[in-house]
Amino acid sequence: MSDLVRFGVSLEQPLLERFDDLIRERQYTNRSEALRDLIRRELVQREWREGRDVAGAITLIYDHHKKDVLAKVVDTQHDFQQVIISTQHIHLDHHNCLEIIAARGKAEEVHKLADALKSIKGVRHGTLSMSSTGKEIE
Ligand code: NI
């Protein structure tokens, strides 16, 4: 772990009160931990914007009975196997499947994969959780 450095922050009183409300709401133990998270969130967003190596998870909800949807989901994953680390398929009920695809690679490729999967006809919901390889947010 890196050495800790202390620095002072000047804030308007109302803004600080809102920040403290947020800290309580999100259950942070102190302002430093909340501030670290805010900074890391910005850094991770920049990693994606700048097309760096990133990691993330795509979640899909689809009805496997719908024509061709399962085949298309699988075909797309084979096309992007260089960025897919693992896939988990959960049968939610008789119709609905939840699929979680962990991905790591260039931001643009992961975005392309997520867009390709979400746009498949029969995929009812899809999200991309944009996270980090963790290397640059120590
Ligand atoms: Ni299933």
Coordinates of C-alpha atoms and ligand atoms in Angstrom, one line a residue:
M1 CA 0.0 0.0 0.0
S2 CA 1.2 3.5 -0.8
D3 CA 2.0 6.1 1.9
L4 CA -0.8 8.2 3.1
V5 CA -0.6 12.0 2.4
R6 CA -2.8 14.5 4.2
F7 CA -4.2 17.6 2.5
G8 CA -6.7 20.3 3.4
V9 CA -9.9 20.8 1.5
S10 CA -11.9 24.1 1.6
L11 CA -15.6 23.7 1.0
E12 CA -18.7 25.9 1.3
Q13 CA -20.6 24.9 4.4
P14 CA -23.9 23.8 2.6
L15 CA -21.8 21.7 0.2
L16 CA -20.0 20.0 3.1
E17 CA -23.3 19.3 4.9
R18 CA -24.6 17.7 1.7
F19 CA -21.5 15.7 1.4
D20 CA -21.8 14.5 5.0
D21 CA -25.4 13.5 4.4
L22 CA -24.3 11.5 1.4
I23 CA -21.6 9.9 3.5
R24 CA -24.2 8.8 6.1
E25 CA -26.6 7.6 3.4
R26 CA -23.9 5.5 1.7
Q27 CA -22.6 4.3 5.1
Y28 CA -19.0 5.5 4.7
T29 CA -17.1 5.5 7.9
N30 CA -15.4 8.8 7.2
R31 CA -14.9 11.6 4.7
S32 CA -11.6 10.3 3.5
E33 CA -13.1 7.0 2.5
A34 CA -15.9 8.7 0.7
L35 CA -13.5 11.1 -1.1
R36 CA -11.2 8.1 -2.2
D37 CA -14.2 6.5 -3.8
L38 CA -15.2 9.7 -5.6
I39 CA -11.7 10.1 -7.0
R40 CA -11.5 6.5 -8.0
R41 CA -14.9 6.7 -9.8
E42 CA -13.6 9.6 -11.8
L43 CA -10.4 7.8 -12.6
V44 CA -12.2 4.7 -13.8
Q45 CA -14.5 6.8 -16.0
R46 CA -11.4 8.4 -17.5
E47 CA -9.9 4.9 -18.2
W48 CA -13.1 4.1 -20.2
R49 CA -13.1 7.5 -22.0
E50 CA -9.5 7.2 -23.0
G51 CA -9.8 3.7 -24.3
R52 CA -7.5 2.1 -21.8
D53 CA -7.4 -1.5 -20.6
V54 CA -10.5 -2.0 -18.5
A55 CA -12.6 -4.7 -16.8
G56 CA -16.3 -5.0 -16.4
A57 CA -19.4 -7.1 -16.4
I58 CA -22.3 -7.4 -18.8
T59 CA -25.6 -8.7 -17.5
L60 CA -28.3 -9.9 -19.8
I61 CA -31.9 -11.0 -19.3
Y62 CA -33.5 -13.0 -22.1
D63 CA -36.1 -15.7 -22.8
H64 CA -34.3 -18.7 -24.1
H65 CA -37.5 -19.9 -25.9
K66 CA -37.4 -16.9 -28.2
K67 CA -36.2 -17.9 -31.7
D68 CA -32.4 -17.8 -32.2
V69 CA -31.7 -15.7 -29.1
L70 CA -29.5 -18.3 -27.4
A71 CA -27.6 -19.1 -30.6
K72 CA -27.0 -15.4 -31.2
V73 CA -25.8 -14.8 -27.6
V74 CA -23.3 -17.7 -28.0
D75 CA -22.2 -16.7 -31.5
T76 CA -21.4 -13.1 -30.3
Q77 CA -19.4 -14.4 -27.3
H78 CA -17.3 -16.6 -29.7
D79 CA -16.6 -13.5 -31.8
F80 CA -15.3 -11.7 -28.7
Q81 CA -13.5 -14.5 -26.9
Q82 CA -10.4 -12.4 -26.6
V83 CA -12.1 -10.0 -24.2
I84 CA -14.3 -12.5 -22.3
I85 CA -12.9 -13.9 -19.1
S86 CA -15.9 -16.0 -18.0
T87 CA -19.6 -16.4 -18.5
Q88 CA -22.2 -17.5 -15.9
H89 CA -25.7 -18.6 -17.0
I90 CA -28.4 -18.7 -14.4
H91 CA -31.9 -20.1 -15.2
L92 CA -34.1 -17.6 -13.4
D93 CA -37.4 -19.3 -14.1
H94 CA -39.0 -21.4 -16.9
H95 CA -38.5 -18.7 -19.5
N96 CA -35.9 -16.2 -18.2
C97 CA -32.2 -16.5 -18.2
L98 CA -29.7 -14.3 -16.5
E99 CA -26.2 -14.2 -18.0
I100 CA -23.2 -12.5 -16.5
I101 CA -20.2 -12.0 -18.8
A102 CA -17.0 -10.8 -17.2
A103 CA -14.8 -9.0 -19.7
R104 CA -11.3 -7.5 -19.7
G105 CA -9.6 -5.6 -22.6
K106 CA -9.6 -2.3 -24.5
A107 CA -12.6 -0.2 -23.5
E108 CA -13.8 0.1 -27.1
E109 CA -13.8 -3.7 -27.5
V110 CA -15.8 -4.3 -24.3
H111 CA -18.3 -1.6 -25.3
K112 CA -18.7 -3.3 -28.7
L113 CA -19.3 -6.6 -27.1
A114 CA -21.9 -5.1 -24.7
D115 CA -23.6 -3.3 -27.6
A116 CA -23.7 -6.4 -29.7
L117 CA -25.2 -8.5 -26.9
K118 CA -27.8 -5.9 -25.8
S119 CA -29.0 -5.3 -29.4
I120 CA -29.8 -9.0 -30.0
K121 CA -33.5 -9.4 -30.6
G122 CA -35.0 -11.2 -27.6
V123 CA -32.6 -9.8 -25.1
R124 CA -35.0 -8.0 -22.7
H125 CA -32.5 -6.1 -20.6
G126 CA -28.8 -5.6 -20.7
T127 CA -26.3 -3.5 -18.7
L128 CA -22.6 -2.9 -18.8
S129 CA -20.9 -2.3 -15.4
M130 CA -17.8 -0.3 -16.3
S131 CA -15.1 -1.0 -13.9
S132 CA -11.3 -1.2 -13.8
T133 CA -8.4 -3.6 -13.9
G134 CA -7.5 -2.0 -10.5
K135 CA -4.0 -1.2 -11.6
E136 CA -4.3 2.5 -11.8
I137 CA -6.6 3.2 -8.8
E138 CA -4.4 2.0 -6.0
Ligands
NI1 NI -31.3 -20.5 -18.9

